[in-house]
């Protein structure tokens, strides 16, 4: 049965594929996508986001009836977003143009989308295994490691974070406000969907060996680092807050222990322990500032805890607490410097005073910067 004309009925499915010099395989991809639409009587479209191909890929795709969108800004993410933005379907399924995805078996994705899921991920590890379909390091090291980190940071339950074959509703895509330009775009979709509390599931899919003869655009280590960097930047808790809490607790306990210890030989570690505490506190402050900046710029969805942050911590409270710490530290420093103490006893009084003064100044400066970043949320 032929595909219904798009002007007679609303489009149900847009099959979207980014492309950069894929003349060897793009015909197979477009034909398979169109065959799926025809055999399943789905009113749909095939859209190619071309990223500046010079091998005639655009002409091949157009000749076969695909819609070609020219995307000038380079990068997998840019090409994907350019094509998705042009999609008119209620649902969108993305795939690669290297003929490695099972485009004839998209019904599991559509079924889950029709059930109300916002994002349906393909899982290549649950599908039938094809020899040489994935490089050894990708299958057993890179992908499992990044998937583990992604699930840990964002509380998702996805077994294959980076499968290029995935489906989502166009409404969900619009809510995600995706922005990355490169290969990390694959991670951004899952991360944003998780942060927005969208319904996510996965279905098995088979990945085949690439049909192209040239090397893939994917660069294992640089692109792997881009994915990891993205996951870290979008999870300031794991990048700043948790390390900061660990350093602060360990440094504080060590500092108190050494101050109360009568063994003078251990005093040499006091400065290191106090520095560890202050560094940990800096991590925590940086977490708060990063959280506010990322939320205000739409990088991280706004949560209830974000709004409560401005209720509990105000400029006035921060200045008061910082002032108290600073004055307390100055008083301690005065007695530590003017008293007739041994070097060891002087250090036991001066180091805590330096900590208090430093905390006070940091809190005062943080309070001003915190308030400036949160001006848009001031009621």
Coordinates of C-alpha atoms in Angstrom, one line a residue:
X1 CA 0.0 0.0 0.0
X2 CA 1.4 3.4 -0.9
X3 CA 2.1 6.1 1.6
X4 CA -0.7 8.6 2.0
X5 CA 0.1 12.1 0.7
X6 CA 1.2 14.3 3.5
X7 CA -1.4 17.0 2.6
X8 CA -4.2 14.6 3.1
X9 CA -3.4 13.3 6.5
X10 CA -1.2 14.4 9.4
X11 CA 2.2 12.7 9.4
X12 CA 2.5 10.0 12.1
X13 CA 6.2 9.2 11.8
X14 CA 9.3 11.0 10.7
X15 CA 12.4 8.8 10.2
X16 CA 15.4 11.1 10.6
X17 CA 19.0 10.5 9.7
X18 CA 22.1 12.8 9.8
X19 CA 24.5 12.4 6.9
X20 CA 28.0 13.4 5.9
X21 CA 29.4 11.8 2.8
X22 CA 27.4 8.6 2.9
X23 CA 26.9 8.0 -0.9
X24 CA 27.7 4.3 -0.5
X25 CA 24.9 3.6 2.0
X26 CA 22.3 6.3 2.0
X27 CA 20.3 4.7 -0.8
X28 CA 19.9 1.6 1.3
X29 CA 18.9 3.6 4.3
X30 CA 16.3 5.7 2.5
X31 CA 14.8 2.7 0.7
X32 CA 14.5 0.6 3.9
X33 CA 12.9 3.5 5.7
X34 CA 10.4 4.0 2.9
X35 CA 9.8 0.3 2.7
X36 CA 8.9 0.2 6.4
X37 CA 6.5 3.0 6.0
X38 CA 4.8 1.4 3.0
X39 CA 4.6 -2.1 4.4
X40 CA 3.1 -0.9 7.7
X41 CA 0.7 1.6 6.0
X42 CA 2.2 4.5 8.0
X43 CA 1.8 8.0 6.8
X44 CA 5.4 9.2 7.2
X45 CA 8.4 11.0 5.9
X46 CA 12.1 10.4 5.6
X47 CA 14.4 13.4 6.4
X48 CA 18.1 13.6 5.9
X49 CA 20.1 16.2 7.8
X50 CA 23.0 16.7 5.5
X51 CA 26.1 18.2 7.1
X52 CA 27.9 19.4 3.9
X53 CA 28.4 16.2 1.9
X54 CA 30.6 16.5 -1.1
X55 CA 30.0 13.0 -2.6
X56 CA 26.5 13.5 -3.9
X57 CA 24.7 12.0 -0.9
X58 CA 22.1 14.8 -1.1
X59 CA 21.1 14.1 -4.8
X60 CA 20.8 10.4 -4.1
X61 CA 18.5 11.0 -1.1
X62 CA 16.3 13.5 -3.0
X63 CA 16.0 11.2 -6.0
X64 CA 14.6 8.5 -3.7
X65 CA 12.0 10.8 -2.2
X66 CA 13.7 11.9 1.0
X67 CA 13.5 15.4 2.3
X68 CA 17.0 16.8 2.6
X69 CA 17.8 19.6 5.1
X70 CA 21.1 21.4 4.6
X71 CA 22.7 21.9 8.0
X72 CA 25.7 24.3 7.8
X73 CA 27.0 23.9 11.4
X74 CA 29.2 20.9 11.6
X75 CA 28.6 18.0 14.0
X76 CA 26.4 15.0 14.6
X77 CA 24.2 16.8 17.0
X78 CA 23.8 19.8 14.7
X79 CA 22.9 17.6 11.7
X80 CA 20.4 15.6 13.9
X81 CA 18.7 18.6 15.3
X82 CA 18.5 20.3 12.0
X83 CA 16.6 17.3 10.6
X84 CA 14.5 16.8 13.7
X85 CA 13.5 20.5 13.7
X86 CA 12.1 20.0 10.2
X87 CA 10.2 16.8 11.0
X88 CA 6.5 17.1 10.9
X89 CA 5.6 13.7 12.4
X90 CA 4.0 13.1 15.8
X91 CA 6.8 10.6 16.4
X92 CA 10.4 10.8 15.4
X93 CA 12.8 7.9 15.0
X94 CA 16.5 8.6 14.5
X95 CA 19.0 6.4 12.8
X96 CA 22.5 6.5 11.2
X97 CA 23.1 6.6 7.4
X98 CA 25.8 3.9 7.5
X99 CA 23.2 1.1 6.9
X100 CA 24.0 -0.4 10.3
X101 CA 20.5 0.0 11.9
X102 CA 17.5 -2.3 11.4
X103 CA 15.2 0.2 9.7
X104 CA 12.8 -2.6 8.6
X105 CA 12.0 -3.4 12.2
X106 CA 10.8 -0.2 13.8
X107 CA 7.4 -1.5 15.1
X108 CA 8.7 -2.1 18.6
X109 CA 9.6 1.6 18.8
X110 CA 6.2 2.7 17.5
X111 CA 4.4 0.3 19.8
X112 CA 6.1 1.8 22.9
X113 CA 5.5 5.4 21.7
X114 CA 1.8 4.6 21.1
X115 CA 1.7 3.2 24.7
X116 CA 2.7 6.7 26.0
X117 CA 6.4 6.5 26.3
X118 CA 8.3 9.8 25.6
X119 CA 11.6 8.2 24.7
X120 CA 12.2 4.6 23.4
X121 CA 15.9 3.6 23.2
X122 CA 17.2 0.8 21.1
X123 CA 19.4 -1.7 23.0
X124 CA 22.0 -3.3 20.7
X125 CA 23.1 -5.7 23.5
X126 CA 19.7 -7.3 23.7
X127 CA 19.3 -7.7 20.0
X128 CA 20.9 -10.5 17.9
X129 CA 24.6 -10.2 17.7
X130 CA 26.3 -9.6 14.4
X131 CA 30.0 -10.2 13.9
X132 CA 32.0 -7.0 13.5
X133 CA 28.9 -4.9 14.1
X134 CA 30.6 -3.1 17.0
X135 CA 34.3 -2.7 17.7
X136 CA 35.6 -4.7 20.6
X137 CA 36.4 -1.6 22.8
X138 CA 33.0 -0.1 22.1
X139 CA 31.0 -3.2 22.9
X140 CA 32.9 -4.3 26.0
X141 CA 34.6 -1.1 27.4
X142 CA 33.4 2.3 26.2
X143 CA 29.7 1.8 25.9
X144 CA 29.2 -0.2 29.1
X145 CA 31.4 2.2 31.1
X146 CA 29.6 5.4 29.8
X147 CA 26.2 3.7 30.2
X148 CA 27.1 2.8 33.8
X149 CA 28.1 6.4 34.5
X150 CA 24.9 7.8 32.9
X151 CA 22.7 5.5 34.8
X152 CA 24.5 6.3 38.1
X153 CA 24.4 10.0 37.6
X154 CA 20.9 10.4 36.3
X155 CA 19.0 7.4 37.8
X156 CA 18.0 6.0 34.4
X157 CA 17.7 2.3 33.6
X158 CA 19.0 2.3 30.1
X159 CA 21.2 -0.6 28.9
X160 CA 22.6 1.2 25.9
X161 CA 23.1 4.9 26.3
X162 CA 24.5 5.5 22.8
X163 CA 22.4 3.5 20.4
X164 CA 21.7 5.8 17.4
X165 CA 18.3 4.1 16.8
X166 CA 15.8 5.7 19.1
X167 CA 12.3 7.0 19.0
X168 CA 10.6 9.9 20.8
X169 CA 7.6 12.2 20.5
X170 CA 8.0 15.5 18.8
X171 CA 6.5 17.1 21.9
X172 CA 9.1 15.5 24.1
X173 CA 11.9 16.7 21.8
X174 CA 10.6 20.3 22.0
X175 CA 10.6 20.2 25.8
X176 CA 14.1 18.9 26.0
X177 CA 15.6 22.0 24.3
X178 CA 18.7 20.1 23.1
X179 CA 21.8 22.1 22.4
X180 CA 24.9 19.9 22.0
X181 CA 26.6 19.9 18.6
X182 CA 28.7 16.7 18.5
X183 CA 28.4 13.0 19.3
X184 CA 27.4 13.8 22.9
X185 CA 24.0 14.6 21.4
X186 CA 23.1 10.9 21.9
X187 CA 23.7 11.3 25.7
X188 CA 21.9 14.6 25.9
X189 CA 18.6 13.1 24.8
X190 CA 18.7 10.5 27.6
X191 CA 19.9 12.9 30.2
X192 CA 17.3 15.6 29.4
X193 CA 14.5 13.1 29.2
X194 CA 15.5 11.8 32.6
X195 CA 15.8 15.2 34.2
X196 CA 12.3 16.1 32.9
X197 CA 10.9 12.9 34.4
X198 CA 9.8 11.6 31.0
X199 CA 8.8 8.0 30.5
X200 CA 11.7 6.1 29.1
X201 CA 12.0 2.5 28.0
X202 CA 14.1 0.4 25.6
X203 CA 13.6 -2.3 23.1
X204 CA 16.0 -4.8 21.6
X205 CA 17.4 -3.9 18.2
X206 CA 20.0 -5.5 15.9
X207 CA 23.0 -3.5 14.7
X208 CA 24.8 -4.7 11.5
X209 CA 28.3 -4.0 10.3
X210 CA 28.6 -0.6 8.6
X211 CA 28.0 -0.7 4.8
X212 CA 30.6 2.0 4.1
X213 CA 34.2 1.3 3.1
X214 CA 35.7 4.4 4.6
X215 CA 36.5 4.9 8.3
X216 CA 33.6 6.0 10.5
X217 CA 33.2 9.6 11.7
X218 CA 33.2 8.4 15.3
X219 CA 36.5 8.8 17.0
X220 CA 36.6 6.4 19.9
X221 CA 38.7 8.3 22.5
X222 CA 37.9 12.0 21.7
X223 CA 34.2 11.3 21.3
X224 CA 34.2 9.1 24.4
X225 CA 35.7 11.9 26.4
X226 CA 33.0 14.3 25.0
X227 CA 30.3 12.0 26.3
X228 CA 31.9 11.6 29.7
X229 CA 32.6 15.4 29.9
X230 CA 28.9 16.0 29.1
X231 CA 27.7 13.6 31.8
X232 CA 29.9 15.3 34.3
X233 CA 28.9 18.8 33.4
X234 CA 25.2 18.0 33.5
X235 CA 25.6 16.4 36.9
X236 CA 27.2 19.0 39.2
X237 CA 26.3 16.8 42.2
X238 CA 28.9 14.1 41.1
X239 CA 31.4 16.6 39.8
X240 CA 31.4 19.1 42.7
X241 CA 29.0 18.4 45.6
X242 CA 29.8 14.8 46.5
X243 CA 33.6 15.2 46.2
X244 CA 33.3 18.5 48.2
X245 CA 31.3 16.8 51.0
X246 CA 33.9 13.9 51.2
X247 CA 36.8 16.3 51.3
X248 CA 35.1 18.6 53.8
X249 CA 34.2 15.8 56.2
X250 CA 37.6 14.2 56.0
X251 CA 39.4 17.5 56.4
X252 CA 37.3 18.6 59.3
X253 CA 37.6 15.4 61.2
X254 CA 41.4 15.3 60.6
X255 CA 41.8 19.0 61.7
X256 CA 39.8 18.5 64.9
X257 CA 41.8 15.3 65.7
X258 CA 45.2 17.0 65.2
X259 CA 44.2 20.0 67.3
X260 CA 43.2 17.8 70.2
X261 CA 46.1 15.5 69.8
X262 CA 48.9 16.1 72.3
X263 CA 51.5 14.4 70.1
X264 CA 53.4 17.4 68.7
X265 CA 54.8 15.3 65.8
X266 CA 51.4 15.2 64.2
X267 CA 51.0 18.9 64.0
X268 CA 52.8 19.1 60.7
X269 CA 49.7 17.5 59.1
X270 CA 47.4 20.2 60.4
X271 CA 47.8 22.6 57.5
X272 CA 47.2 19.9 55.0
X273 CA 44.0 18.8 56.8
X274 CA 42.7 22.3 57.1
X275 CA 43.4 22.9 53.4
X276 CA 41.5 19.8 52.5
X277 CA 38.5 21.1 54.4
X278 CA 38.6 24.5 52.7
X279 CA 39.0 22.9 49.3
X280 CA 36.0 20.7 49.9
X281 CA 34.0 23.8 50.9
X282 CA 35.0 25.5 47.7
X283 CA 33.7 22.5 45.8
X284 CA 30.3 22.8 47.5
X285 CA 30.1 26.5 46.8
X286 CA 31.0 25.9 43.1
X287 CA 28.3 23.2 43.0
X288 CA 25.7 25.8 44.1
X289 CA 26.8 28.4 41.6
X290 CA 27.0 25.9 38.8
X291 CA 23.5 24.6 39.6
X292 CA 22.1 28.1 39.5
X293 CA 23.8 29.1 36.3
X294 CA 22.9 25.9 34.5
X295 CA 19.3 26.1 35.6
X296 CA 18.9 29.8 34.6
X297 CA 20.4 29.1 31.1
X298 CA 18.1 26.1 30.5
X299 CA 20.9 23.5 30.7
X300 CA 19.3 21.8 33.7
X301 CA 15.5 21.7 34.2
X302 CA 14.3 23.7 37.2
X303 CA 13.3 21.6 40.2
X304 CA 11.5 22.2 43.5
X305 CA 14.8 21.9 45.4
X306 CA 16.1 24.8 43.2
X307 CA 13.3 27.0 44.2
X308 CA 13.6 26.1 47.9
X309 CA 17.3 27.1 47.7
X310 CA 16.4 30.7 47.4
X311 CA 13.9 30.4 50.3
X312 CA 16.5 29.0 52.7
X313 CA 19.6 31.0 51.7
X314 CA 19.2 34.8 51.2
X315 CA 21.8 37.5 50.8
X316 CA 21.2 38.8 54.3
X317 CA 21.6 35.4 56.0
X318 CA 24.7 34.7 54.0
X319 CA 26.3 38.1 54.9
X320 CA 25.4 37.6 58.6
X321 CA 26.9 34.1 58.8
X322 CA 30.0 35.2 56.9
X323 CA 30.4 38.2 59.1
X324 CA 30.1 36.1 62.3
X325 CA 32.8 33.6 61.0
X326 CA 35.1 36.4 60.0
X327 CA 34.9 38.2 63.4
X328 CA 35.3 34.9 65.3
X329 CA 38.3 34.1 63.2
X330 CA 39.9 37.5 63.9
X331 CA 39.4 37.1 67.6
X332 CA 41.0 33.7 67.6
X333 CA 43.9 34.9 65.5
X334 CA 44.5 37.8 68.0
X335 CA 44.8 35.5 70.9
X336 CA 46.9 33.0 69.0
X337 CA 49.4 35.6 67.8
X338 CA 49.7 37.7 71.1
X339 CA 49.6 34.9 73.6
X340 CA 52.8 33.3 75.1
X341 CA 52.4 29.9 73.5
X342 CA 54.7 27.3 72.0
X343 CA 54.9 27.0 68.2
X344 CA 52.7 23.9 68.3
X345 CA 50.1 25.5 70.5
X346 CA 50.1 28.7 68.4
X347 CA 49.4 26.7 65.3
X348 CA 46.5 24.9 67.0
X349 CA 44.9 28.3 67.6
X350 CA 46.0 30.2 64.4
X351 CA 45.0 27.4 61.9
X352 CA 41.4 27.3 63.1
X353 CA 41.3 31.1 63.0
X354 CA 42.5 31.1 59.4
X355 CA 39.8 28.5 58.6
X356 CA 37.1 30.7 60.2
X357 CA 38.2 33.9 58.4
X358 CA 38.5 32.1 55.1
X359 CA 35.0 30.6 55.5
X360 CA 33.6 34.0 56.4
X361 CA 35.0 35.8 53.4
X362 CA 34.0 33.0 51.1
X363 CA 30.5 33.1 52.4
X364 CA 30.2 36.8 52.0
X365 CA 31.5 36.7 48.4
X366 CA 29.3 33.7 47.6
X367 CA 26.2 35.4 49.0
X368 CA 26.6 38.4 46.7
X369 CA 27.3 36.2 43.6
X370 CA 24.5 33.8 44.6
X371 CA 22.1 36.7 44.7
X372 CA 23.2 38.1 41.4
X373 CA 22.7 34.7 39.7
X374 CA 19.3 34.4 41.3
X375 CA 18.0 37.8 40.5
X376 CA 15.5 36.4 37.9
X377 CA 14.0 34.2 40.6
X378 CA 13.7 36.9 43.2
X379 CA 10.1 37.3 44.2

